[in-house]
Amino acid sequence: MGAAQAGAVTVVIPARFRGPTQSGNGGYSCGLLAEALGGVAEVTLRAPPPLDTPLHRTVGDDGVARLVHEGQAIAEAKRTDGPWPAPPAVPDVETIAAAEHRYAGHRAHDYPECFACGPARAADDGLCIFSGPVADGVVAARWQVDASLAGADGRVSTPVLWAAIDCAGYWAAVEGLPERPRMLLGRMAARFTAPVAAGDTCIVLGWRERIDGRKHHAGTALFDMQGHCLGQSRQTWIALRGDG
């Protein structure tokens, strides 16, 4: 494990927050670790996060937070202050609503039970963020925040916020490609500058940045309905071997 550890706690990723059927949603898992660093961090996923399993979350003297299962590093995180990508302009609500009907995941989805974008999830169970194309390499969707996502203070937790701006990056990265590769989130950095509460309606925006071999880079952001940015991320998605 290397450096000394401090503030070790046990955390669990409930099955509700799955991405693939047997592992945690990437954004939720990254946000769970980022909480240990105040919520502003760059997280690298090293292995699929197991569900309903005790995980050890630690912060070493080197300032690196780690999520560990049976001695294996599932994820590592460090604080980051940017740089942060400048989001594209937020489309109007009518454009976003029309884009949701063009969401590619409605036709085919590698992980239909994904907490964030899975079409097999009900609105009171998953986030149902169906990001459809609004421009070349840009996708958008609305997010209606269900009451079950809020804590005692009425606010949404850091892991759920990270999940909300996770998958739009994937759908932006693959938008318009001749073949849609299967990919998993490899790295995500995020920050939020305003809270989100139960009952809020938000806009999720995702945009493609560049492709480096199997690495697909994207940015995402969360806005209120007046177009104020509440949080944003930068992401690296890894195409599985044999895919694009």
Backbone as CSV, one residue per row, in Angstrom:
resi,resn,N_x,N_y,N_z,CA_x,CA_y,CA_z,C_x,C_y,C_z
1,MET,0.811,-1.213,0.000,0.000,0.000,0.000,0.844,1.262,0.000
2,GLY,2.111,1.149,0.353,2.989,2.312,0.258,2.882,3.234,1.437
3,ALA,2.499,4.499,1.186,2.520,5.540,2.202,1.580,5.215,3.350
4,ALA,1.868,5.815,4.498,1.024,5.627,5.668,-0.377,6.121,5.378
5,GLN,-1.357,5.561,6.112,-2.740,5.876,5.860,-3.348,6.569,7.065
6,ALA,-4.305,7.445,6.792,-4.978,8.168,7.865,-6.461,8.221,7.560
7,GLY,-7.248,8.339,8.620,-8.679,8.494,8.431,-9.319,7.337,7.706
8,ALA,-8.837,6.114,7.937,-9.386,4.957,7.242,-10.833,4.722,7.664
9,VAL,-11.712,4.546,6.682,-13.114,4.239,6.945,-13.538,3.108,6.018
10,THR,-14.615,2.444,6.378,-15.185,1.401,5.539,-16.384,1.971,4.806
11,VAL,-16.405,1.790,3.501,-17.506,2.277,2.674,-18.028,1.122,1.829
12,VAL,-19.251,1.254,1.368,-19.887,0.220,0.549,-20.584,0.898,-0.632
13,ILE,-20.499,0.275,-1.796,-21.246,0.737,-2.969,-22.473,-0.164,-3.114
14,PRO,-23.647,0.309,-2.716,-24.849,-0.521,-2.849,-25.135,-0.849,-4.310
15,ALA,-25.804,-1.990,-4.518,-26.088,-2.452,-5.876,-26.911,-1.437,-6.673
16,ARG,-27.672,-0.586,-5.992,-28.425,0.438,-6.705,-27.514,1.281,-7.583
17,PHE,-26.274,1.493,-7.141,-25.374,2.412,-7.821,-24.426,1.681,-8.782
18,ARG,-24.941,0.656,-9.412,-24.134,-0.107,-10.357,-24.042,0.604,-11.708
19,GLY,-23.000,0.280,-12.439,-22.857,0.690,-13.836,-23.042,-0.572,-14.659
20,PRO,-21.945,-1.337,-14.894,-22.118,-2.722,-15.320,-22.852,-3.499,-14.218
21,THR,-23.428,-4.612,-14.564,-24.289,-5.342,-13.630,-23.584,-5.698,-12.329
22,GLN,-22.292,-6.010,-12.395,-21.584,-6.519,-11.223,-20.602,-5.528,-10.609
23,SER,-20.598,-4.284,-11.042,-19.636,-3.326,-10.478,-20.231,-1.927,-10.418
24,GLY,-19.602,-1.081,-9.628,-20.120,0.250,-9.378,-20.077,1.159,-10.590
25,ASN,-21.056,2.037,-10.685,-20.997,3.101,-11.685,-19.703,3.875,-11.497
26,GLY,-19.031,4.174,-12.605,-17.720,4.808,-12.500,-17.762,6.154,-11.804
27,GLY,-18.713,7.007,-12.177,-18.790,8.319,-11.547,-19.110,8.230,-10.073
28,TYR,-20.061,7.365,-9.713,-20.403,7.207,-8.296,-19.190,6.727,-7.510
29,SER,-18.479,5.742,-8.041,-17.318,5.192,-7.345,-16.218,6.237,-7.185
30,CYS,-15.990,7.016,-8.233,-14.994,8.084,-8.149,-15.403,9.127,-7.120
31,GLY,-16.689,9.510,-7.114,-17.156,10.500,-6.157,-17.077,10.020,-4.726
32,LEU,-17.289,8.719,-4.517,-17.191,8.155,-3.174,-15.778,8.315,-2.623
33,LEU,-14.787,8.143,-3.500,-13.402,8.337,-3.071,-13.063,9.822,-2.957
34,ALA,-13.581,10.627,-3.872,-13.296,12.073,-3.848,-13.790,12.731,-2.569
35,GLU,-14.836,12.181,-1.954,-15.337,12.723,-0.688,-14.227,12.817,0.349
36,ALA,-13.292,11.878,0.326,-12.215,11.860,1.313,-11.270,13.041,1.146
37,LEU,-11.323,13.699,-0.023,-10.437,14.835,-0.310,-11.233,16.131,-0.457
38,GLY,-12.433,16.148,0.109,-13.234,17.365,0.051,-14.061,17.510,-1.201
39,GLY,-14.083,16.473,-2.060,-14.950,16.481,-3.221,-14.365,17.054,-4.489
40,VAL,-13.172,17.662,-4.430,-12.521,18.201,-5.633,-11.269,17.368,-5.864
41,ALA,-11.311,16.461,-6.824,-10.221,15.503,-6.969,-10.177,14.950,-8.378
42,GLU,-9.033,14.352,-8.694,-8.877,13.568,-9.912,-8.731,12.115,-9.490
43,VAL,-9.619,11.263,-9.970,-9.682,9.874,-9.537,-9.344,8.964,-10.711
44,THR,-8.480,7.998,-10.471,-8.133,6.988,-11.459,-8.672,5.644,-10.989
45,LEU,-9.471,5.016,-11.825,-10.005,3.692,-11.510,-9.005,2.629,-11.936
46,ARG,-8.684,1.713,-11.017,-7.692,0.670,-11.285,-8.323,-0.692,-11.547
47,ALA,-9.539,-0.902,-11.030,-10.225,-2.178,-11.164,-11.718,-1.934,-10.989
48,PRO,-12.576,-2.837,-11.477,-14.017,-2.658,-11.296,-14.388,-2.614,-9.819
49,PRO,-15.088,-1.585,-9.355,-15.462,-1.485,-7.940,-16.553,-2.499,-7.593
50,PRO,-16.316,-3.389,-6.646,-17.328,-4.395,-6.311,-18.518,-3.795,-5.569
51,LEU,-19.664,-4.439,-5.712,-20.906,-3.973,-5.100,-21.171,-4.680,-3.775
52,ASP,-21.864,-3.982,-2.888,-22.304,-4.553,-1.608,-21.157,-5.244,-0.872
53,THR,-19.990,-4.638,-0.950,-18.771,-5.217,-0.385,-18.037,-4.155,0.425
54,PRO,-17.605,-4.463,1.650,-16.839,-3.474,2.415,-15.541,-3.111,1.704
55,LEU,-15.326,-1.830,1.521,-14.111,-1.303,0.903,-13.444,-0.359,1.898
56,HIS,-12.127,-0.349,1.907,-11.384,0.533,2.805,-11.004,1.803,2.051
57,ARG,-11.426,2.944,2.585,-11.081,4.245,2.007,-10.091,4.929,2.923
58,THR,-8.922,5.215,2.398,-7.843,5.781,3.208,-7.251,7.010,2.527
59,VAL,-6.575,7.828,3.314,-5.797,8.947,2.785,-4.395,8.823,3.354
60,GLY,-3.410,8.683,2.474,-2.033,8.513,2.906,-1.354,9.825,3.225
61,ASP,-0.192,9.738,3.864,0.604,10.935,4.146,1.033,11.634,2.863
62,ASP,0.988,10.924,1.745,1.320,11.530,0.454,0.147,12.309,-0.126
63,GLY,-0.982,12.343,0.601,-2.154,13.079,0.137,-3.007,12.321,-0.856
64,VAL,-2.641,11.081,-1.146,-3.395,10.268,-2.101,-4.455,9.463,-1.360
65,ALA,-5.686,9.549,-1.827,-6.767,8.738,-1.276,-6.861,7.447,-2.075
66,ARG,-7.174,6.370,-1.361,-7.235,5.069,-2.022,-8.482,4.323,-1.585
67,LEU,-9.066,3.609,-2.533,-10.167,2.698,-2.276,-9.623,1.299,-2.489
68,VAL,-9.664,0.482,-1.435,-8.943,-0.795,-1.450,-9.886,-1.936,-1.087
69,HIS,-9.731,-3.046,-1.797,-10.484,-4.261,-1.490,-9.522,-5.442,-1.455
70,GLU,-9.412,-6.072,-0.287,-8.544,-7.242,-0.095,-7.130,-6.976,-0.601
71,GLY,-6.621,-5.798,-0.264,-5.252,-5.443,-0.613,-5.066,-4.898,-2.013
72,GLN,-6.114,-4.912,-2.833,-6.014,-4.414,-4.206,-6.566,-3.000,-4.288
73,ALA,-5.820,-2.113,-4.922,-6.284,-0.742,-5.128,-7.358,-0.730,-6.203
74,ILE,-8.554,-0.340,-5.825,-9.654,-0.209,-6.772,-9.599,1.149,-7.460
75,ALA,-9.222,2.178,-6.702,-9.130,3.527,-7.242,-8.176,4.348,-6.400
76,GLU,-7.578,5.359,-7.017,-6.691,6.298,-6.323,-7.082,7.711,-6.719
77,ALA,-6.939,8.651,-5.787,-7.357,10.028,-6.045,-6.360,11.010,-5.467
78,LYS,-6.255,12.154,-6.117,-5.459,13.266,-5.608,-6.246,14.546,-5.820
79,ARG,-6.012,15.530,-4.967,-6.692,16.812,-5.122,-6.226,17.487,-6.407
80,THR,-7.136,18.222,-7.012,-6.794,18.938,-8.227,-7.500,20.288,-8.222
81,ASP,-6.853,21.274,-8.787,-7.439,22.606,-8.897,-7.668,23.009,-10.352
82,GLY,-7.628,22.048,-11.240,-7.878,22.362,-12.648,-6.687,22.001,-13.494
83,PRO,-6.644,22.449,-14.752,-7.593,23.361,-15.400,-8.927,22.679,-15.690
84,TRP,-9.961,23.508,-15.807,-11.294,22.992,-16.069,-11.744,23.388,-17.460
85,PRO,-12.348,22.444,-18.195,-12.758,22.740,-19.573,-13.881,23.764,-19.604
86,ALA,-13.864,24.602,-20.622,-14.954,25.570,-20.798,-16.113,24.871,-21.483
87,PRO,-17.280,24.795,-20.850,-18.415,24.086,-21.453,-18.936,24.797,-22.695
88,PRO,-19.498,24.043,-23.628,-20.212,24.674,-24.738,-21.449,25.402,-24.221
89,ALA,-22.065,26.161,-25.088,-23.292,26.869,-24.723,-24.403,25.871,-24.408
90,VAL,-25.228,26.205,-23.435,-26.337,25.342,-23.044,-27.491,25.539,-24.030
91,PRO,-27.984,24.462,-24.653,-29.105,24.600,-25.583,-30.392,24.963,-24.836
92,ASP,-31.407,25.378,-25.580,-32.700,25.655,-24.955,-33.386,24.340,-24.601
93,VAL,-34.388,24.434,-23.744,-35.043,23.239,-23.212,-35.699,22.424,-24.323
94,GLU,-36.281,23.064,-25.318,-36.929,22.337,-26.407,-35.921,21.508,-27.180
95,THR,-34.742,22.068,-27.415,-33.695,21.336,-28.123,-33.241,20.132,-27.308
96,ILE,-33.105,20.318,-25.993,-32.673,19.220,-25.129,-33.727,18.119,-25.091
97,ALA,-34.982,18.502,-24.978,-36.051,17.514,-24.929,-36.082,16.681,-26.205
98,ALA,-35.877,17.315,-27.342,-35.847,16.590,-28.608,-34.640,15.662,-28.673
99,ALA,-33.504,16.121,-28.133,-32.282,15.306,-28.152,-32.445,14.038,-27.326
100,GLU,-33.177,14.131,-26.222,-33.377,12.947,-25.377,-34.042,11.807,-26.136
101,HIS,-34.900,12.133,-27.102,-35.550,11.104,-27.904,-34.566,10.452,-28.867
102,ARG,-33.438,11.131,-29.133,-32.420,10.571,-30.033,-31.289,9.885,-29.259
103,TYR,-31.454,9.744,-27.966,-30.441,9.098,-27.123,-30.101,7.718,-27.677
104,ALA,-28.826,7.504,-28.003,-28.410,6.254,-28.638,-28.636,5.045,-27.744
105,GLY,-28.633,5.257,-26.424,-28.835,4.149,-25.497,-30.227,3.564,-25.535
106,HIS,-31.176,4.279,-26.116,-32.509,3.719,-26.279,-32.508,2.585,-27.309
107,ARG,-31.574,2.652,-28.268,-31.510,1.646,-29.326,-30.613,0.478,-28.937
108,ALA,-29.497,0.768,-28.312,-28.559,-0.278,-27.896,-27.721,0.266,-26.754
109,HIS,-27.546,-0.528,-25.713,-26.824,-0.075,-24.524,-26.019,-1.242,-23.972
110,ASP,-24.718,-1.040,-23.761,-23.865,-2.101,-23.232,-24.190,-2.416,-21.779
111,TYR,-24.657,-1.406,-21.045,-24.949,-1.580,-19.614,-26.322,-0.976,-19.314
112,PRO,-27.408,-1.646,-19.737,-28.741,-1.042,-19.630,-29.224,-0.796,-18.208
113,GLU,-28.537,-1.389,-17.219,-28.920,-1.151,-15.828,-28.049,-0.083,-15.163
114,CYS,-27.271,0.645,-15.954,-26.400,1.683,-15.390,-27.217,2.690,-14.580
115,PHE,-26.756,2.989,-13.381,-27.447,3.914,-12.490,-27.676,5.268,-13.137
116,ALA,-26.721,5.756,-13.903,-26.819,7.101,-14.452,-27.616,7.161,-15.743
117,CYS,-27.361,6.246,-16.669,-27.932,6.399,-18.017,-28.636,5.154,-18.526
118,GLY,-28.858,4.166,-17.667,-29.469,2.929,-18.116,-30.955,3.058,-18.391
119,PRO,-31.410,2.694,-19.592,-32.838,2.792,-19.908,-33.689,1.734,-19.206
120,ALA,-33.046,0.745,-18.580,-33.795,-0.289,-17.867,-34.129,0.117,-16.433
121,ARG,-33.670,1.291,-16.001,-33.912,1.746,-14.629,-35.119,2.663,-14.565
122,ALA,-35.903,2.542,-13.482,-37.040,3.430,-13.254,-36.552,4.766,-12.706
123,ALA,-37.371,5.792,-12.840,-36.976,7.150,-12.446,-36.763,7.291,-10.947
124,ASP,-37.382,6.414,-10.141,-37.172,6.481,-8.700,-36.075,5.528,-8.235
125,ASP,-35.319,4.991,-9.192,-34.242,4.047,-8.881,-32.928,4.484,-9.514
126,GLY,-32.967,4.849,-10.793,-31.790,5.371,-11.488,-31.944,6.854,-11.762
127,LEU,-30.937,7.443,-12.391,-30.981,8.873,-12.700,-31.719,9.161,-14.004
128,CYS,-31.746,8.167,-14.906,-32.461,8.319,-16.179,-32.019,9.567,-16.937
129,ILE,-30.704,9.744,-17.033,-30.135,10.866,-17.793,-29.809,10.349,-19.190
130,PHE,-30.650,10.701,-20.150,-30.559,10.162,-21.501,-30.014,11.229,-22.445
131,SER,-28.703,11.325,-22.508,-28.026,12.409,-23.226,-28.028,12.160,-24.728
132,GLY,-28.747,13.017,-25.453,-28.815,12.903,-26.901,-28.067,14.026,-27.590
133,PRO,-27.767,13.864,-28.871,-26.944,14.846,-29.593,-27.652,16.172,-29.820
134,VAL,-26.936,17.263,-29.535,-27.437,18.615,-29.810,-26.518,19.359,-30.780
135,ALA,-25.311,18.831,-31.004,-24.345,19.394,-31.950,-23.301,18.312,-32.184
136,ASP,-22.377,18.562,-33.088,-21.336,17.581,-33.367,-20.496,17.345,-32.115
137,GLY,-20.546,16.130,-31.581,-19.764,15.794,-30.395,-20.273,16.399,-29.112
138,VAL,-21.493,16.902,-29.096,-22.087,17.497,-27.894,-23.439,16.832,-27.635
139,VAL,-23.662,16.418,-26.381,-24.940,15.805,-25.995,-25.497,16.534,-24.784
140,ALA,-26.803,16.382,-24.580,-27.443,17.055,-23.447,-28.673,16.279,-23.023
141,ALA,-29.046,16.476,-21.758,-30.254,15.854,-21.203,-30.668,16.625,-19.968
142,ARG,-31.931,16.443,-19.579,-32.409,16.969,-18.310,-32.277,15.893,-17.237
143,TRP,-32.145,16.355,-15.997,-32.112,15.444,-14.851,-33.081,15.953,-13.801
144,GLN,-34.120,15.175,-13.562,-35.074,15.468,-12.505,-34.607,14.744,-11.250
145,VAL,-34.271,15.480,-10.199,-33.628,14.900,-9.012,-34.687,14.269,-8.108
146,ASP,-34.650,12.944,-8.000,-35.620,12.217,-7.194,-35.345,12.417,-5.707
147,ALA,-36.409,12.419,-4.912,-36.280,12.641,-3.472,-35.416,11.590,-2.792
148,SER,-35.364,10.375,-3.341,-34.583,9.296,-2.719,-33.087,9.529,-2.796
149,LEU,-32.669,10.509,-3.586,-31.245,10.777,-3.762,-30.693,11.767,-2.740
150,ALA,-31.565,12.385,-1.969,-31.135,13.435,-1.048,-30.902,12.876,0.345
151,GLY,-29.979,13.510,1.064,-29.714,13.165,2.445,-30.672,13.886,3.379
152,ALA,-30.377,13.817,4.664,-31.246,14.440,5.668,-31.353,15.954,5.477
153,ASP,-30.314,16.551,4.869,-30.332,18.000,4.643,-31.027,18.381,3.345
154,GLY,-31.546,17.382,2.625,-32.237,17.648,1.370,-31.335,17.755,0.164
155,ARG,-30.014,17.637,0.389,-29.054,17.808,-0.704,-28.556,16.458,-1.226
156,VAL,-28.127,16.474,-2.482,-27.603,15.284,-3.132,-26.139,15.095,-2.746
157,SER,-25.736,13.861,-2.487,-24.375,13.563,-2.054,-23.366,13.713,-3.197
158,THR,-22.112,13.837,-2.820,-21.030,13.947,-3.807,-20.999,12.765,-4.766
159,PRO,-21.080,11.501,-4.311,-21.052,10.388,-5.265,-22.168,10.451,-6.308
160,VAL,-23.370,10.846,-5.893,-24.472,10.926,-6.852,-24.247,12.066,-7.843
161,LEU,-23.713,13.184,-7.385,-23.407,14.287,-8.296,-22.375,13.864,-9.338
162,TRP,-21.356,13.140,-8.899,-20.355,12.656,-9.848,-20.996,11.692,-10.840
163,ALA,-21.895,10.833,-10.368,-22.578,9.916,-11.270,-23.396,10.673,-12.317
164,ALA,-24.025,11.766,-11.892,-24.892,12.526,-12.791,-24.130,13.109,-13.975
165,ILE,-22.850,13.434,-13.794,-22.078,14.006,-14.907,-21.033,13.024,-15.424
166,ASP,-21.288,11.749,-15.192,-20.388,10.700,-15.670,-20.687,10.341,-17.125
167,CYS,-21.807,9.690,-17.364,-22.051,9.007,-18.632,-22.222,9.932,-19.833
168,ALA,-22.608,11.185,-19.610,-22.718,12.107,-20.747,-21.391,12.236,-21.473
169,GLY,-20.284,12.073,-20.744,-18.978,12.116,-21.386,-18.788,10.976,-22.370
170,TYR,-19.263,9.799,-21.993,-19.177,8.652,-22.909,-20.019,8.887,-24.163
171,TRP,-21.274,9.300,-23.970,-22.149,9.458,-25.127,-21.670,10.577,-26.047
172,ALA,-21.016,11.585,-25.493,-20.416,12.618,-26.339,-19.209,12.069,-27.083
173,ALA,-18.392,11.267,-26.389,-17.170,10.726,-26.992,-17.473,9.838,-28.190
174,VAL,-18.580,9.103,-28.142,-18.879,8.158,-29.229,-19.841,8.727,-30.261
175,GLU,-20.408,9.906,-29.967,-21.382,10.490,-30.892,-20.768,10.686,-32.282
176,GLY,-21.417,10.139,-33.291,-20.979,10.330,-34.668,-19.883,9.393,-35.127
177,LEU,-19.334,8.559,-34.245,-18.313,7.608,-34.676,-18.960,6.530,-35.554
178,PRO,-18.230,6.039,-36.573,-18.826,5.028,-37.453,-19.202,3.747,-36.719
179,GLU,-18.440,3.387,-35.696,-18.772,2.252,-34.847,-18.614,2.686,-33.399
180,ARG,-19.576,2.332,-32.561,-19.537,2.747,-31.162,-18.749,1.739,-30.345
181,PRO,-17.537,2.111,-29.851,-16.750,1.168,-29.057,-17.314,1.007,-27.651
182,ARG,-17.109,-0.159,-27.080,-17.413,-0.360,-25.672,-16.292,0.282,-24.869
183,MET,-16.640,1.077,-23.872,-15.630,1.774,-23.086,-16.008,1.771,-21.623
184,LEU,-15.000,1.931,-20.783,-15.207,2.111,-19.354,-14.481,3.374,-18.913
185,LEU,-15.008,4.024,-17.886,-14.367,5.221,-17.357,-13.034,4.855,-16.731
186,GLY,-11.978,5.532,-17.142,-10.653,5.275,-16.584,-10.219,6.334,-15.589
187,ARG,-10.564,7.586,-15.869,-10.155,8.686,-14.986,-11.204,9.791,-15.056
188,MET,-11.442,10.410,-13.913,-12.415,11.502,-13.853,-11.981,12.499,-12.799
189,ALA,-11.974,13.754,-13.183,-11.749,14.852,-12.238,-13.002,15.706,-12.244
190,ALA,-13.443,16.140,-11.082,-14.675,16.934,-11.023,-14.642,17.910,-9.861
191,ARG,-15.458,18.924,-9.999,-15.696,19.871,-8.901,-17.130,20.371,-9.013
192,PHE,-17.723,20.703,-7.876,-19.056,21.291,-7.834,-18.974,22.563,-7.009
193,THR,-19.639,23.598,-7.508,-19.577,24.908,-6.865,-20.898,25.319,-6.243
194,ALA,-21.930,24.486,-6.403,-23.244,24.786,-5.818,-23.948,23.472,-5.527
195,PRO,-24.803,23.443,-4.508,-25.501,22.208,-4.159,-26.659,21.919,-5.107
196,VAL,-27.076,20.661,-5.100,-28.267,20.221,-5.832,-29.190,19.555,-4.820
197,ALA,-30.486,19.858,-4.877,-31.432,19.360,-3.885,-32.521,18.522,-4.540
198,ALA,-33.176,17.719,-3.720,-34.305,16.920,-4.183,-35.355,17.827,-4.814
199,GLY,-35.884,17.386,-5.948,-36.900,18.161,-6.646,-36.346,19.113,-7.683
200,ASP,-35.040,19.372,-7.669,-34.436,20.243,-8.672,-34.504,19.590,-10.056
201,THR,-34.558,20.419,-11.068,-34.362,19.964,-12.440,-33.080,20.603,-12.950
202,CYS,-32.184,19.771,-13.471,-30.881,20.247,-13.938,-30.678,19.850,-15.400
203,ILE,-29.662,20.409,-15.993,-29.257,20.074,-17.354,-27.850,19.493,-17.302
204,VAL,-27.681,18.362,-17.951,-26.370,17.719,-18.065,-25.879,17.897,-19.492
205,LEU,-24.645,18.343,-19.629,-24.046,18.577,-20.938,-22.756,17.765,-21.027
206,GLY,-22.510,17.152,-22.176,-21.262,16.429,-22.396,-20.689,16.780,-23.753
207,TRP,-19.365,16.802,-23.856,-18.743,17.149,-25.134,-17.446,16.355,-25.339
208,ARG,-17.241,15.988,-26.584,-16.030,15.266,-26.977,-14.863,16.232,-27.070
209,GLU,-13.687,15.788,-26.617,-12.490,16.626,-26.719,-11.493,16.067,-27.728
210,ARG,-10.985,14.853,-27.507,-10.013,14.295,-28.446,-9.918,12.791,-28.221
211,ILE,-9.270,12.120,-29.184,-9.044,10.686,-29.097,-7.552,10.431,-29.209
212,ASP,-7.005,9.676,-28.258,-5.598,9.264,-28.274,-5.563,7.740,-28.220
213,GLY,-5.570,7.101,-29.396,-5.574,5.650,-29.411,-6.853,5.114,-28.775
214,ARG,-6.687,4.311,-27.715,-7.845,3.752,-27.012,-8.418,4.722,-25.983
215,LYS,-7.766,5.859,-25.772,-8.233,6.830,-24.790,-9.104,7.892,-25.473
216,HIS,-10.310,8.051,-24.947,-11.249,9.043,-25.458,-11.465,10.081,-24.357
217,HIS,-11.166,11.331,-24.660,-11.241,12.404,-23.665,-12.516,13.227,-23.881
218,ALA,-13.167,13.566,-22.763,-14.424,14.305,-22.836,-14.557,15.215,-21.625
219,GLY,-15.481,16.145,-21.729,-15.830,17.005,-20.602,-17.327,16.949,-20.378
220,THR,-17.757,17.200,-19.159,-19.180,17.274,-18.845,-19.414,18.409,-17.862
221,ALA,-20.667,18.832,-17.772,-21.022,19.890,-16.822,-22.486,19.755,-16.435
222,LEU,-22.801,20.305,-15.270,-24.164,20.316,-14.741,-24.599,21.765,-14.589
223,PHE,-25.821,22.063,-15.035,-26.355,23.418,-14.989,-27.734,23.415,-14.336
224,ASP,-28.109,24.552,-13.740,-29.500,24.720,-13.352,-30.284,25.168,-14.585
225,MET,-31.593,25.312,-14.442,-32.426,25.613,-15.606,-32.258,27.050,-16.102
226,GLN,-31.551,27.873,-15.336,-31.236,29.236,-15.786,-29.886,29.296,-16.500
227,GLY,-29.214,28.146,-16.613,-27.950,28.090,-17.330,-26.726,28.357,-16.483
228,HIS,-26.879,28.397,-15.139,-25.729,28.594,-14.263,-25.025,27.259,-14.046
229,CYS,-23.710,27.258,-14.219,-22.933,26.025,-14.072,-22.800,25.671,-12.592
230,LEU,-23.187,24.445,-12.242,-23.130,23.955,-10.863,-21.929,23.055,-10.616
231,GLY,-21.383,22.495,-11.672,-20.247,21.586,-11.533,-19.797,21.112,-12.898
232,GLN,-18.589,20.584,-12.950,-18.065,20.120,-14.230,-16.995,19.058,-14.020
233,SER,-16.676,18.381,-15.114,-15.663,17.328,-15.029,-14.837,17.274,-16.305
234,ARG,-13.711,16.619,-16.197,-12.952,16.164,-17.354,-12.729,14.667,-17.170
235,GLN,-12.738,13.938,-18.277,-12.788,12.487,-18.202,-11.881,11.841,-19.240
236,THR,-11.437,10.626,-18.912,-10.768,9.762,-19.874,-11.487,8.423,-19.881
237,TRP,-11.990,8.047,-21.053,-12.657,6.767,-21.245,-11.715,5.838,-21.998
238,ILE,-11.693,4.561,-21.627,-10.788,3.590,-22.221,-11.602,2.588,-23.031
239,ALA,-11.333,2.527,-24.336,-11.999,1.541,-25.185,-11.455,0.155,-24.853
240,LEU,-12.347,-0.807,-24.686,-11.910,-2.164,-24.390,-11.158,-2.725,-25.588
241,ARG,-10.190,-3.551,-25.329,-9.357,-4.101,-26.415,-10.236,-4.825,-27.417
242,GLY,-9.959,-4.542,-28.677,-10.773,-5.097,-29.733,-11.830,-4.142,-30.225
243,ASP,-12.057,-3.055,-29.431,-12.981,-2.005,-29.864,-12.169,-0.790,-30.310
244,GLY,-12.897,0.293,-30.756,-12.273,1.443,-31.378,-11.121,2.076,-30.678
